[in-house]
Amino acid sequence: MSYQNILVEARGAVGWIQLNRPQAMNALSMALITEVGQAIEAFQTDDEIGAMVITGNEKAFAAGADIKDMEDQSFIDLFLSDFPYNRRDGWDSLNTARKPIIAAVSGFALGGGCEMAMACDFILASDTAKFGQPEINIGTIPGAGGTQRLTRAVGKAKAMEMCLTGRMMDAEEAERAGLVSRILPVSELEAEALKVAGKIARLSRPVVYMAKEAVNVAFESTLQEGLRFERRAFASTFATEDQKEGMSAFVEKRKPEFKNR
Ligand code: HXC
């Protein structure tokens, strides 16, 4: 597959996706989002790949949906196409991927860029990262999960202030608020993202899928439903060969060899 707006490569067992419109701060054109979706689908169906990373460049992860693409759209255009969730646009692939996807964020992650990072399973940020939902300043609101995921991640006060004023959070504040899992020096972000994704990719794939699914249930259920789901998923890991291998390797003081079975 050849891509115009992203760089895509397999780095060992890690599917690496770099947003690549540096002249436009990696603004998420429709074409770029479609390509991200295609790359995710390709990695999702590639048995050699166990996890993915989405990243940008040092200046910008992505400065939002492409305002030049959007400015002339009408209500009816967006409503009928179900923008941005029409499958063609790739968000659906991001939201439904079963393999873990890490966002490695340097520089601006604004609007749809912040939403894309939040749609990933977790965010590793460099010390230069800035997160924001500035749509209000251009007469609109977040449309790819910003009002929902940001609120769940950082709570009402910060999410409301950010969505109502467009104020950006720097990396420190984002880490304190729980939006990002860790901050790294900008020069180390790429290597660390690769290392973390590589670690996940070497683990048991079915068990990784169950862990991801179980954490995600926390966002969509009551505590009791979530706990029940977790217990069932926990018990079902014992139906895998990889659980037997993992536990016997521990007991025998050796490294496990997972077979994804
Ligand atoms: C289109 C964009 C863009 C965007 C930047 N550019 N962001 N083009 N859409 N979202 C372009 C600029 O037009 C400019 O192109 C070039 O990138 C460099 O940007 P500058 O503004 O000159 O850079 P700088 O002064 O460093 O400021 C960086 C910035 C600013 C703070 C990130 O560009 C900015 O505020 N961008 C818009 C952020 C925003 O409002 N995002 C939300 C979009 S709405 P030229 O050709 O002039 O050199 C949204 C809704 C999501 O995301 C809905 C669901 C998907």
PDB file of C-alpha atoms and ligand atoms in Angstrom:
ATOM      1  CA  MET A   1       0.000   0.000   0.000  1.00  0.00           C
ATOM      2  CA  SER A   2       1.414   3.435  -0.782  1.00  0.00           C
ATOM      3  CA  TYR A   3       0.496   6.393   1.374  1.00  0.00           C
ATOM      4  CA  GLN A   4       0.746  10.117   0.656  1.00  0.00           C
ATOM      5  CA  ASN A   5       0.076  11.591   4.095  1.00  0.00           C
ATOM      6  CA  ILE A   6       1.622   9.143   6.508  1.00  0.00           C
ATOM      7  CA  LEU A   7       4.795   7.065   6.794  1.00  0.00           C
ATOM      8  CA  VAL A   8       4.147   3.450   7.637  1.00  0.00           C
ATOM      9  CA  GLU A   9       6.576   0.707   8.496  1.00  0.00           C
ATOM     10  CA  ALA A  10       6.848  -2.464  10.509  1.00  0.00           C
ATOM     11  CA  ARG A  11       9.561  -2.057  13.126  1.00  0.00           C
ATOM     12  CA  GLY A  12       9.912  -5.636  14.259  1.00  0.00           C
ATOM     13  CA  ALA A  13       6.531  -6.579  15.697  1.00  0.00           C
ATOM     14  CA  VAL A  14       5.467  -2.926  16.010  1.00  0.00           C
ATOM     15  CA  GLY A  15       3.341  -1.207  13.393  1.00  0.00           C
ATOM     16  CA  TRP A  16       4.683   2.345  13.157  1.00  0.00           C
ATOM     17  CA  ILE A  17       2.446   5.096  11.759  1.00  0.00           C
ATOM     18  CA  GLN A  18       3.861   8.614  11.464  1.00  0.00           C
ATOM     19  CA  LEU A  19       1.535  11.434  10.467  1.00  0.00           C
ATOM     20  CA  ASN A  20       3.384  13.265   7.735  1.00  0.00           C
ATOM     21  CA  ARG A  21       2.002  16.614   6.631  1.00  0.00           C
ATOM     22  CA  PRO A  22       4.644  18.777   8.321  1.00  0.00           C
ATOM     23  CA  GLN A  23       3.795  21.797   6.155  1.00  0.00           C
ATOM     24  CA  ALA A  24       0.320  21.833   7.743  1.00  0.00           C
ATOM     25  CA  MET A  25       1.235  20.840  11.309  1.00  0.00           C
ATOM     26  CA  ASN A  26      -0.016  17.341  10.446  1.00  0.00           C
ATOM     27  CA  ALA A  27      -3.569  18.649  10.117  1.00  0.00           C
ATOM     28  CA  LEU A  28      -5.885  15.681   9.755  1.00  0.00           C
ATOM     29  CA  SER A  29      -7.120  15.982   6.198  1.00  0.00           C
ATOM     30  CA  MET A  30      -9.774  13.490   5.161  1.00  0.00           C
ATOM     31  CA  ALA A  31      -7.121  11.764   3.042  1.00  0.00           C
ATOM     32  CA  LEU A  32      -4.766  11.479   6.021  1.00  0.00           C
ATOM     33  CA  ILE A  33      -7.438  10.063   8.306  1.00  0.00           C
ATOM     34  CA  THR A  34      -8.440   7.548   5.625  1.00  0.00           C
ATOM     35  CA  GLU A  35      -4.818   6.452   5.316  1.00  0.00           C
ATOM     36  CA  VAL A  36      -4.433   6.096   9.090  1.00  0.00           C
ATOM     37  CA  GLY A  37      -7.482   3.822   9.012  1.00  0.00           C
ATOM     38  CA  GLN A  38      -6.024   1.768   6.164  1.00  0.00           C
ATOM     39  CA  ALA A  39      -2.686   1.408   7.946  1.00  0.00           C
ATOM     40  CA  ILE A  40      -4.394   0.318  11.173  1.00  0.00           C
ATOM     41  CA  GLU A  41      -6.494  -2.254   9.295  1.00  0.00           C
ATOM     42  CA  ALA A  42      -3.387  -3.592   7.549  1.00  0.00           C
ATOM     43  CA  PHE A  43      -1.468  -3.931  10.836  1.00  0.00           C
ATOM     44  CA  GLN A  44      -4.511  -5.380  12.596  1.00  0.00           C
ATOM     45  CA  THR A  45      -4.649  -8.216  10.057  1.00  0.00           C
ATOM     46  CA  ASP A  46      -0.864  -8.755   9.952  1.00  0.00           C
ATOM     47  CA  ASP A  47       0.035 -11.663  12.259  1.00  0.00           C
ATOM     48  CA  GLU A  48       3.600 -10.411  12.645  1.00  0.00           C
ATOM     49  CA  ILE A  49       2.404  -7.195  14.308  1.00  0.00           C
ATOM     50  CA  GLY A  50       1.416  -7.141  17.986  1.00  0.00           C
ATOM     51  CA  ALA A  51       1.014  -3.432  18.745  1.00  0.00           C
ATOM     52  CA  MET A  52       1.059  -0.091  16.958  1.00  0.00           C
ATOM     53  CA  VAL A  53       2.354   3.421  17.532  1.00  0.00           C
ATOM     54  CA  ILE A  54       0.898   6.596  16.048  1.00  0.00           C
ATOM     55  CA  THR A  55       3.201   9.578  16.179  1.00  0.00           C
ATOM     56  CA  GLY A  56       3.831  12.925  14.492  1.00  0.00           C
ATOM     57  CA  ASN A  57       6.939  15.074  14.412  1.00  0.00           C
ATOM     58  CA  GLU A  58       8.661  17.203  17.054  1.00  0.00           C
ATOM     59  CA  LYS A  59       6.532  20.277  16.324  1.00  0.00           C
ATOM     60  CA  ALA A  60       3.163  18.626  16.018  1.00  0.00           C
ATOM     61  CA  PHE A  61       1.440  15.347  16.645  1.00  0.00           C
ATOM     62  CA  ALA A  62      -1.483  16.944  14.786  1.00  0.00           C
ATOM     63  CA  ALA A  63      -2.994  20.438  14.984  1.00  0.00           C
ATOM     64  CA  GLY A  64      -6.516  19.193  14.426  1.00  0.00           C
ATOM     65  CA  ALA A  65      -8.832  18.350  11.596  1.00  0.00           C
ATOM     66  CA  ASP A  66      -7.885  20.217   8.433  1.00  0.00           C
ATOM     67  CA  ILE A  67      -9.730  23.498   8.720  1.00  0.00           C
ATOM     68  CA  LYS A  68      -9.314  24.141   4.992  1.00  0.00           C
ATOM     69  CA  ASP A  69     -11.090  20.815   4.249  1.00  0.00           C
ATOM     70  CA  MET A  70     -13.894  21.592   6.674  1.00  0.00           C
ATOM     71  CA  GLU A  71     -14.671  25.257   6.251  1.00  0.00           C
ATOM     72  CA  ASP A  72     -17.194  24.876   3.403  1.00  0.00           C
ATOM     73  CA  GLN A  73     -18.924  21.767   4.712  1.00  0.00           C
ATOM     74  CA  SER A  74     -22.617  22.086   5.511  1.00  0.00           C
ATOM     75  CA  PHE A  75     -24.579  20.510   8.321  1.00  0.00           C
ATOM     76  CA  ILE A  76     -26.161  18.129   5.854  1.00  0.00           C
ATOM     77  CA  ASP A  77     -22.754  17.100   4.438  1.00  0.00           C
ATOM     78  CA  LEU A  78     -21.455  16.201   7.893  1.00  0.00           C
ATOM     79  CA  PHE A  79     -24.705  14.640   9.067  1.00  0.00           C
ATOM     80  CA  LEU A  80     -25.229  12.407   6.043  1.00  0.00           C
ATOM     81  CA  SER A  81     -21.622  11.245   5.912  1.00  0.00           C
ATOM     82  CA  ASP A  82     -21.565  10.825   9.713  1.00  0.00           C
ATOM     83  CA  PHE A  83     -18.260  12.702   9.738  1.00  0.00           C
ATOM     84  CA  PRO A  84     -15.868  11.926  11.291  1.00  0.00           C
ATOM     85  CA  TYR A  85     -17.033   8.382  11.994  1.00  0.00           C
ATOM     86  CA  ASN A  86     -17.671   7.266   8.448  1.00  0.00           C
ATOM     87  CA  ARG A  87     -15.460   4.254   7.978  1.00  0.00           C
ATOM     88  CA  ARG A  88     -13.746   5.849   4.995  1.00  0.00           C
ATOM     89  CA  ASP A  89     -12.347   8.418   7.377  1.00  0.00           C
ATOM     90  CA  GLY A  90     -10.533   5.930   9.533  1.00  0.00           C
ATOM     91  CA  TRP A  91     -11.749   6.864  13.017  1.00  0.00           C
ATOM     92  CA  ASP A  92     -13.718   3.677  13.110  1.00  0.00           C
ATOM     93  CA  SER A  93     -10.570   1.616  12.545  1.00  0.00           C
ATOM     94  CA  LEU A  94      -8.825   3.490  15.346  1.00  0.00           C
ATOM     95  CA  ASN A  95     -11.742   3.037  17.723  1.00  0.00           C
ATOM     96  CA  THR A  96     -12.203  -0.654  17.005  1.00  0.00           C
ATOM     97  CA  ALA A  97      -8.611  -1.931  16.616  1.00  0.00           C
ATOM     98  CA  ARG A  98      -7.998  -4.860  18.936  1.00  0.00           C
ATOM     99  CA  LYS A  99      -4.216  -4.528  18.970  1.00  0.00           C
ATOM    100  CA  PRO A 100      -3.007  -1.865  21.394  1.00  0.00           C
ATOM    101  CA  ILE A 101      -2.179   1.502  19.854  1.00  0.00           C
ATOM    102  CA  ILE A 102       0.123   3.939  21.647  1.00  0.00           C
ATOM    103  CA  ALA A 103       0.090   7.646  20.810  1.00  0.00           C
ATOM    104  CA  ALA A 104       3.582   9.156  21.014  1.00  0.00           C
ATOM    105  CA  VAL A 105       2.960  12.893  21.206  1.00  0.00           C
ATOM    106  CA  SER A 106       5.429  15.752  20.751  1.00  0.00           C
ATOM    107  CA  GLY A 107       4.400  19.341  20.131  1.00  0.00           C
ATOM    108  CA  PHE A 108       0.808  20.248  19.381  1.00  0.00           C
ATOM    109  CA  ALA A 109      -2.016  17.739  19.804  1.00  0.00           C
ATOM    110  CA  LEU A 110      -4.991  20.002  19.187  1.00  0.00           C
ATOM    111  CA  GLY A 111      -8.624  19.453  18.279  1.00  0.00           C
ATOM    112  CA  GLY A 112      -8.871  16.266  16.229  1.00  0.00           C
ATOM    113  CA  GLY A 113      -5.171  15.691  17.010  1.00  0.00           C
ATOM    114  CA  CYS A 114      -5.882  15.568  20.739  1.00  0.00           C
ATOM    115  CA  GLU A 115      -8.901  13.381  19.970  1.00  0.00           C
ATOM    116  CA  MET A 116      -6.799  11.006  17.883  1.00  0.00           C
ATOM    117  CA  ALA A 117      -4.245  10.710  20.693  1.00  0.00           C
ATOM    118  CA  MET A 118      -7.021  10.069  23.226  1.00  0.00           C
ATOM    119  CA  ALA A 119      -8.601   7.427  20.981  1.00  0.00           C
ATOM    120  CA  CYS A 120      -5.336   5.493  21.240  1.00  0.00           C
ATOM    121  CA  ASP A 121      -4.947   3.177  24.227  1.00  0.00           C
ATOM    122  CA  PHE A 122      -2.529   5.440  26.038  1.00  0.00           C
ATOM    123  CA  ILE A 123      -0.425   8.495  25.415  1.00  0.00           C
ATOM    124  CA  LEU A 124       3.310   8.842  25.923  1.00  0.00           C
ATOM    125  CA  ALA A 125       4.146  12.538  25.783  1.00  0.00           C
ATOM    126  CA  SER A 126       7.393  14.379  25.249  1.00  0.00           C
ATOM    127  CA  ASP A 127       8.151  17.348  27.466  1.00  0.00           C
ATOM    128  CA  THR A 128       7.192  19.647  24.560  1.00  0.00           C
ATOM    129  CA  ALA A 129       3.683  18.229  24.140  1.00  0.00           C
ATOM    130  CA  LYS A 130       0.695  20.562  24.272  1.00  0.00           C
ATOM    131  CA  PHE A 131      -2.866  19.303  24.357  1.00  0.00           C
ATOM    132  CA  GLY A 132      -5.971  21.311  23.612  1.00  0.00           C
ATOM    133  CA  GLN A 133      -9.469  21.438  22.192  1.00  0.00           C
ATOM    134  CA  PRO A 134      -9.425  24.895  20.572  1.00  0.00           C
ATOM    135  CA  GLU A 135     -12.443  24.322  18.301  1.00  0.00           C
ATOM    136  CA  ILE A 136     -14.452  26.912  20.230  1.00  0.00           C
ATOM    137  CA  ASN A 137     -12.121  29.605  18.862  1.00  0.00           C
ATOM    138  CA  ILE A 138     -13.139  28.768  15.289  1.00  0.00           C
ATOM    139  CA  GLY A 139     -16.842  28.481  15.978  1.00  0.00           C
ATOM    140  CA  THR A 140     -17.273  24.769  16.502  1.00  0.00           C
ATOM    141  CA  ILE A 141     -16.810  22.071  19.130  1.00  0.00           C
ATOM    142  CA  PRO A 142     -14.867  18.790  19.312  1.00  0.00           C
ATOM    143  CA  GLY A 143     -16.402  16.125  17.069  1.00  0.00           C
ATOM    144  CA  ALA A 144     -14.249  13.020  17.474  1.00  0.00           C
ATOM    145  CA  GLY A 145     -14.621  12.365  21.172  1.00  0.00           C
ATOM    146  CA  GLY A 146     -13.013  15.444  22.736  1.00  0.00           C
ATOM    147  CA  THR A 147     -15.885  16.402  24.990  1.00  0.00           C
ATOM    148  CA  GLN A 148     -16.274  12.794  26.138  1.00  0.00           C
ATOM    149  CA  ARG A 149     -12.779  11.289  26.345  1.00  0.00           C
ATOM    150  CA  LEU A 150     -11.146  14.422  27.738  1.00  0.00           C
ATOM    151  CA  THR A 151     -13.803  14.667  30.437  1.00  0.00           C
ATOM    152  CA  ARG A 152     -13.325  11.028  31.397  1.00  0.00           C
ATOM    153  CA  ALA A 153      -9.546  11.470  31.399  1.00  0.00           C
ATOM    154  CA  VAL A 154      -9.141  14.740  33.309  1.00  0.00           C
ATOM    155  CA  GLY A 155     -12.518  15.390  34.941  1.00  0.00           C
ATOM    156  CA  LYS A 156     -15.160  18.026  34.363  1.00  0.00           C
ATOM    157  CA  ALA A 157     -13.333  21.132  35.576  1.00  0.00           C
ATOM    158  CA  LYS A 158     -10.328  20.920  33.291  1.00  0.00           C
ATOM    159  CA  ALA A 159     -12.259  19.467  30.340  1.00  0.00           C
ATOM    160  CA  MET A 160     -14.908  22.165  30.581  1.00  0.00           C
ATOM    161  CA  GLU A 161     -12.324  24.945  30.819  1.00  0.00           C
ATOM    162  CA  MET A 162     -10.384  23.560  27.857  1.00  0.00           C
ATOM    163  CA  CYS A 163     -13.463  23.080  25.663  1.00  0.00           C
ATOM    164  CA  LEU A 164     -14.931  26.470  26.599  1.00  0.00           C
ATOM    165  CA  THR A 165     -11.752  28.532  26.276  1.00  0.00           C
ATOM    166  CA  GLY A 166      -9.411  26.495  24.077  1.00  0.00           C
ATOM    167  CA  ARG A 167      -6.681  26.700  26.739  1.00  0.00           C
ATOM    168  CA  MET A 168      -3.877  24.223  26.143  1.00  0.00           C
ATOM    169  CA  MET A 169      -2.339  21.924  28.734  1.00  0.00           C
ATOM    170  CA  ASP A 170       1.391  21.387  28.713  1.00  0.00           C
ATOM    171  CA  ALA A 171       2.879  17.955  29.263  1.00  0.00           C
ATOM    172  CA  GLU A 172       3.327  18.428  33.036  1.00  0.00           C
ATOM    173  CA  GLU A 173      -0.276  19.398  33.559  1.00  0.00           C
ATOM    174  CA  ALA A 174      -1.460  16.614  31.256  1.00  0.00           C
ATOM    175  CA  GLU A 175       0.470  14.060  33.278  1.00  0.00           C
ATOM    176  CA  ARG A 176      -0.796  15.432  36.599  1.00  0.00           C
ATOM    177  CA  ALA A 177      -4.353  15.329  35.270  1.00  0.00           C
ATOM    178  CA  GLY A 178      -4.048  11.746  34.033  1.00  0.00           C
ATOM    179  CA  LEU A 179      -4.257  12.465  30.307  1.00  0.00           C
ATOM    180  CA  VAL A 180      -0.853  10.960  29.572  1.00  0.00           C
ATOM    181  CA  SER A 181       0.799   7.956  31.117  1.00  0.00           C
ATOM    182  CA  ARG A 182       4.346   9.365  31.144  1.00  0.00           C
ATOM    183  CA  ILE A 183       6.506  12.275  30.009  1.00  0.00           C
ATOM    184  CA  LEU A 184       9.832  11.701  28.270  1.00  0.00           C
ATOM    185  CA  PRO A 185      12.536  14.016  27.002  1.00  0.00           C
ATOM    186  CA  VAL A 186      11.698  14.757  23.382  1.00  0.00           C
ATOM    187  CA  SER A 187      14.861  13.004  22.189  1.00  0.00           C
ATOM    188  CA  GLU A 188      13.781   9.765  23.895  1.00  0.00           C
ATOM    189  CA  LEU A 189      10.110   9.626  22.949  1.00  0.00           C
ATOM    190  CA  GLU A 190      10.430   7.575  19.775  1.00  0.00           C
ATOM    191  CA  ALA A 191      12.774   4.978  21.270  1.00  0.00           C
ATOM    192  CA  GLU A 192      10.643   4.581  24.373  1.00  0.00           C
ATOM    193  CA  ALA A 193       7.403   4.275  22.382  1.00  0.00           C
ATOM    194  CA  LEU A 194       9.036   1.571  20.287  1.00  0.00           C
ATOM    195  CA  LYS A 195      10.282  -0.193  23.392  1.00  0.00           C
ATOM    196  CA  VAL A 196       6.903  -0.146  25.142  1.00  0.00           C
ATOM    197  CA  ALA A 197       5.019  -1.251  22.020  1.00  0.00           C
ATOM    198  CA  GLY A 198       7.633  -3.950  21.441  1.00  0.00           C
ATOM    199  CA  LYS A 199       7.160  -5.230  24.981  1.00  0.00           C
ATOM    200  CA  ILE A 200       3.387  -5.475  24.455  1.00  0.00           C
ATOM    201  CA  ALA A 201       3.888  -7.152  21.071  1.00  0.00           C
ATOM    202  CA  ARG A 202       5.938  -9.945  22.667  1.00  0.00           C
ATOM    203  CA  LEU A 203       3.240 -10.788  25.212  1.00  0.00           C
ATOM    204  CA  SER A 204       0.382 -13.210  24.612  1.00  0.00           C
ATOM    205  CA  ARG A 205      -1.819 -11.637  21.963  1.00  0.00           C
ATOM    206  CA  PRO A 206      -5.142 -13.123  23.138  1.00  0.00           C
ATOM    207  CA  VAL A 207      -4.392 -12.104  26.710  1.00  0.00           C
ATOM    208  CA  VAL A 208      -3.372  -8.596  25.582  1.00  0.00           C
ATOM    209  CA  TYR A 209      -6.694  -8.341  23.730  1.00  0.00           C
ATOM    210  CA  MET A 210      -8.545  -9.371  26.891  1.00  0.00           C
ATOM    211  CA  ALA A 211      -6.683  -6.836  29.035  1.00  0.00           C
ATOM    212  CA  LYS A 212      -7.441  -4.026  26.568  1.00  0.00           C
ATOM    213  CA  GLU A 213     -11.078  -5.044  26.310  1.00  0.00           C
ATOM    214  CA  ALA A 214     -11.441  -5.230  30.083  1.00  0.00           C
ATOM    215  CA  VAL A 215      -9.951  -1.774  30.718  1.00  0.00           C
ATOM    216  CA  ASN A 216     -12.198  -0.321  28.019  1.00  0.00           C
ATOM    217  CA  VAL A 217     -15.276  -1.831  29.690  1.00  0.00           C
ATOM    218  CA  ALA A 218     -14.551   0.471  32.632  1.00  0.00           C
ATOM    219  CA  PHE A 219     -15.586   3.398  30.445  1.00  0.00           C
ATOM    220  CA  GLU A 220     -18.857   1.873  29.340  1.00  0.00           C
ATOM    221  CA  SER A 221     -20.361   0.065  32.300  1.00  0.00           C
ATOM    222  CA  THR A 222     -21.214   0.207  35.948  1.00  0.00           C
ATOM    223  CA  LEU A 223     -18.574  -0.973  38.421  1.00  0.00           C
ATOM    224  CA  GLN A 224     -20.463  -4.234  39.040  1.00  0.00           C
ATOM    225  CA  GLU A 225     -20.782  -4.978  35.317  1.00  0.00           C
ATOM    226  CA  GLY A 226     -17.124  -4.128  34.815  1.00  0.00           C
ATOM    227  CA  LEU A 227     -16.012  -6.352  37.679  1.00  0.00           C
ATOM    228  CA  ARG A 228     -18.117  -9.223  36.332  1.00  0.00           C
ATOM    229  CA  PHE A 229     -16.653  -8.764  32.856  1.00  0.00           C
ATOM    230  CA  GLU A 230     -13.157  -8.733  34.334  1.00  0.00           C
ATOM    231  CA  ARG A 231     -13.744 -11.951  36.324  1.00  0.00           C
ATOM    232  CA  ARG A 232     -15.009 -13.755  33.219  1.00  0.00           C
ATOM    233  CA  ALA A 233     -12.099 -12.479  31.130  1.00  0.00           C
ATOM    234  CA  PHE A 234      -9.631 -13.387  33.887  1.00  0.00           C
ATOM    235  CA  ALA A 235     -11.041 -16.928  34.069  1.00  0.00           C
ATOM    236  CA  SER A 236     -10.943 -17.263  30.294  1.00  0.00           C
ATOM    237  CA  THR A 237      -7.209 -16.489  30.185  1.00  0.00           C
ATOM    238  CA  PHE A 238      -6.873 -19.885  31.921  1.00  0.00           C
ATOM    239  CA  ALA A 239      -8.234 -21.492  28.749  1.00  0.00           C
ATOM    240  CA  THR A 240      -5.152 -20.294  26.852  1.00  0.00           C
ATOM    241  CA  GLU A 241      -1.890 -22.171  26.401  1.00  0.00           C
ATOM    242  CA  ASP A 242      -0.122 -18.876  27.019  1.00  0.00           C
ATOM    243  CA  GLN A 243      -1.371 -18.683  30.623  1.00  0.00           C
ATOM    244  CA  LYS A 244       0.046 -22.177  31.268  1.00  0.00           C
ATOM    245  CA  GLU A 245       3.309 -21.169  29.607  1.00  0.00           C
ATOM    246  CA  GLY A 246       3.500 -17.845  31.483  1.00  0.00           C
ATOM    247  CA  MET A 247       2.961 -19.396  34.881  1.00  0.00           C
ATOM    248  CA  SER A 248       5.189 -22.434  34.353  1.00  0.00           C
ATOM    249  CA  ALA A 249       7.959 -20.172  33.043  1.00  0.00           C
ATOM    250  CA  PHE A 250       7.685 -18.133  36.241  1.00  0.00           C
ATOM    251  CA  VAL A 251       7.843 -21.246  38.412  1.00  0.00           C
ATOM    252  CA  GLU A 252      10.755 -22.672  36.390  1.00  0.00           C
ATOM    253  CA  LYS A 253      12.579 -19.306  36.512  1.00  0.00           C
ATOM    254  CA  ARG A 254      12.819 -18.929  32.719  1.00  0.00           C
ATOM    255  CA  LYS A 255      11.456 -16.540  30.110  1.00  0.00           C
ATOM    256  CA  PRO A 256       8.015 -17.468  28.745  1.00  0.00           C
ATOM    257  CA  GLU A 257       7.554 -18.259  25.090  1.00  0.00           C
ATOM    258  CA  PHE A 258       4.089 -17.184  24.161  1.00  0.00           C
ATOM    259  CA  LYS A 259       2.462 -18.766  21.129  1.00  0.00           C
ATOM    260  CA  ASN A 260      -0.613 -16.560  20.928  1.00  0.00           C
ATOM    261  CA  ARG A 261      -2.738 -19.619  21.630  1.00  0.00           C
TER     262      ARG A 261
HETATM  263  C1  HXC B   1      -5.303  23.285   8.399  1.00  0.00           C
HETATM  264  C2  HXC B   1      -3.479  24.022   9.550  1.00  0.00           C
HETATM  265  C3  HXC B   1      -4.041  23.588  10.773  1.00  0.00           C
HETATM  266  C4  HXC B   1      -5.316  22.960  10.740  1.00  0.00           C
HETATM  267  C5  HXC B   1      -2.127  24.460  11.189  1.00  0.00           C
HETATM  268  N1  HXC B   1      -2.290  24.544   9.877  1.00  0.00           N
HETATM  269  N2  HXC B   1      -3.170  23.883  11.768  1.00  0.00           N
HETATM  270  N3  HXC B   1      -4.112  23.856   8.384  1.00  0.00           N
HETATM  271  N4  HXC B   1      -5.908  22.843   9.533  1.00  0.00           N
HETATM  272  N5  HXC B   1      -5.926  22.475  11.830  1.00  0.00           N
HETATM  273  C6  HXC B   1      -1.388  25.139   8.870  1.00  0.00           C
HETATM  274  C7  HXC B   1      -1.415  26.649   8.910  1.00  0.00           C
HETATM  275  O1  HXC B   1      -2.505  27.117   8.141  1.00  0.00           O
HETATM  276  C8  HXC B   1      -0.088  26.969   8.262  1.00  0.00           C
HETATM  277  O2  HXC B   1      -0.198  26.798   6.864  1.00  0.00           O
HETATM  278  C9  HXC B   1       0.827  25.870   8.768  1.00  0.00           C
HETATM  279  O3  HXC B   1      -0.031  24.814   9.192  1.00  0.00           O
HETATM  280  C10 HXC B   1       1.662  26.289   9.968  1.00  0.00           C
HETATM  281  O4  HXC B   1       0.790  26.788  10.978  1.00  0.00           O
HETATM  282  P1  HXC B   1       0.999  28.204  11.713  1.00  0.00           P
HETATM  283  O5  HXC B   1      -0.294  28.597  12.265  1.00  0.00           O
HETATM  284  O6  HXC B   1       1.671  29.164  10.782  1.00  0.00           O
HETATM  285  O7  HXC B   1       2.029  27.789  12.841  1.00  0.00           O
HETATM  286  P2  HXC B   1       2.181  28.395  14.312  1.00  0.00           P
HETATM  287  O8  HXC B   1       2.095  29.885  14.275  1.00  0.00           O
HETATM  288  O9  HXC B   1       3.405  27.750  14.882  1.00  0.00           O
HETATM  289  O10 HXC B   1       0.904  27.884  15.125  1.00  0.00           O
HETATM  290  C11 HXC B   1       0.691  26.503  15.358  1.00  0.00           C
HETATM  291  C12 HXC B   1      -0.773  26.258  15.849  1.00  0.00           C
HETATM  292  C13 HXC B   1      -1.757  26.905  14.863  1.00  0.00           C
HETATM  293  C14 HXC B   1      -0.929  26.833  17.257  1.00  0.00           C
HETATM  294  C15 HXC B   1      -0.921  24.742  15.931  1.00  0.00           C
HETATM  295  O11 HXC B   1      -1.443  26.458  13.538  1.00  0.00           O
HETATM  296  C16 HXC B   1      -3.197  26.580  15.146  1.00  0.00           C
HETATM  297  O12 HXC B   1      -3.803  27.167  16.017  1.00  0.00           O
HETATM  298  N6  HXC B   1      -3.769  25.683  14.331  1.00  0.00           N
HETATM  299  C17 HXC B   1      -5.200  25.379  14.373  1.00  0.00           C
HETATM  300  C18 HXC B   1      -5.544  24.590  15.624  1.00  0.00           C
HETATM  301  C19 HXC B   1      -7.033  24.297  15.665  1.00  0.00           C
HETATM  302  O13 HXC B   1      -7.873  25.188  15.689  1.00  0.00           O
HETATM  303  N7  HXC B   1      -7.359  23.008  15.676  1.00  0.00           N
HETATM  304  C20 HXC B   1      -8.744  22.532  15.718  1.00  0.00           C
HETATM  305  C21 HXC B   1      -9.264  22.302  14.332  1.00  0.00           C
HETATM  306  S1  HXC B   1     -10.946  21.812  14.362  1.00  0.00           S
HETATM  307  P3  HXC B   1       0.260  27.941   5.817  1.00  0.00           P
HETATM  308  O14 HXC B   1      -0.144  27.377   4.499  1.00  0.00           O
HETATM  309  O15 HXC B   1      -0.442  29.180   6.223  1.00  0.00           O
HETATM  310  O16 HXC B   1       1.741  28.016   6.036  1.00  0.00           O
HETATM  311  C22 HXC B   1     -10.939  20.188  14.763  1.00  0.00           C
HETATM  312  C23 HXC B   1     -12.291  19.529  14.833  1.00  0.00           C
HETATM  313  C24 HXC B   1     -12.182  18.021  14.977  1.00  0.00           C
HETATM  314  O17 HXC B   1      -9.929  19.600  14.970  1.00  0.00           O
HETATM  315  C25 HXC B   1     -13.431  17.357  14.486  1.00  0.00           C
HETATM  316  C26 HXC B   1     -13.357  15.853  14.379  1.00  0.00           C
HETATM  317  C27 HXC B   1     -12.243  15.289  13.585  1.00  0.00           C
END
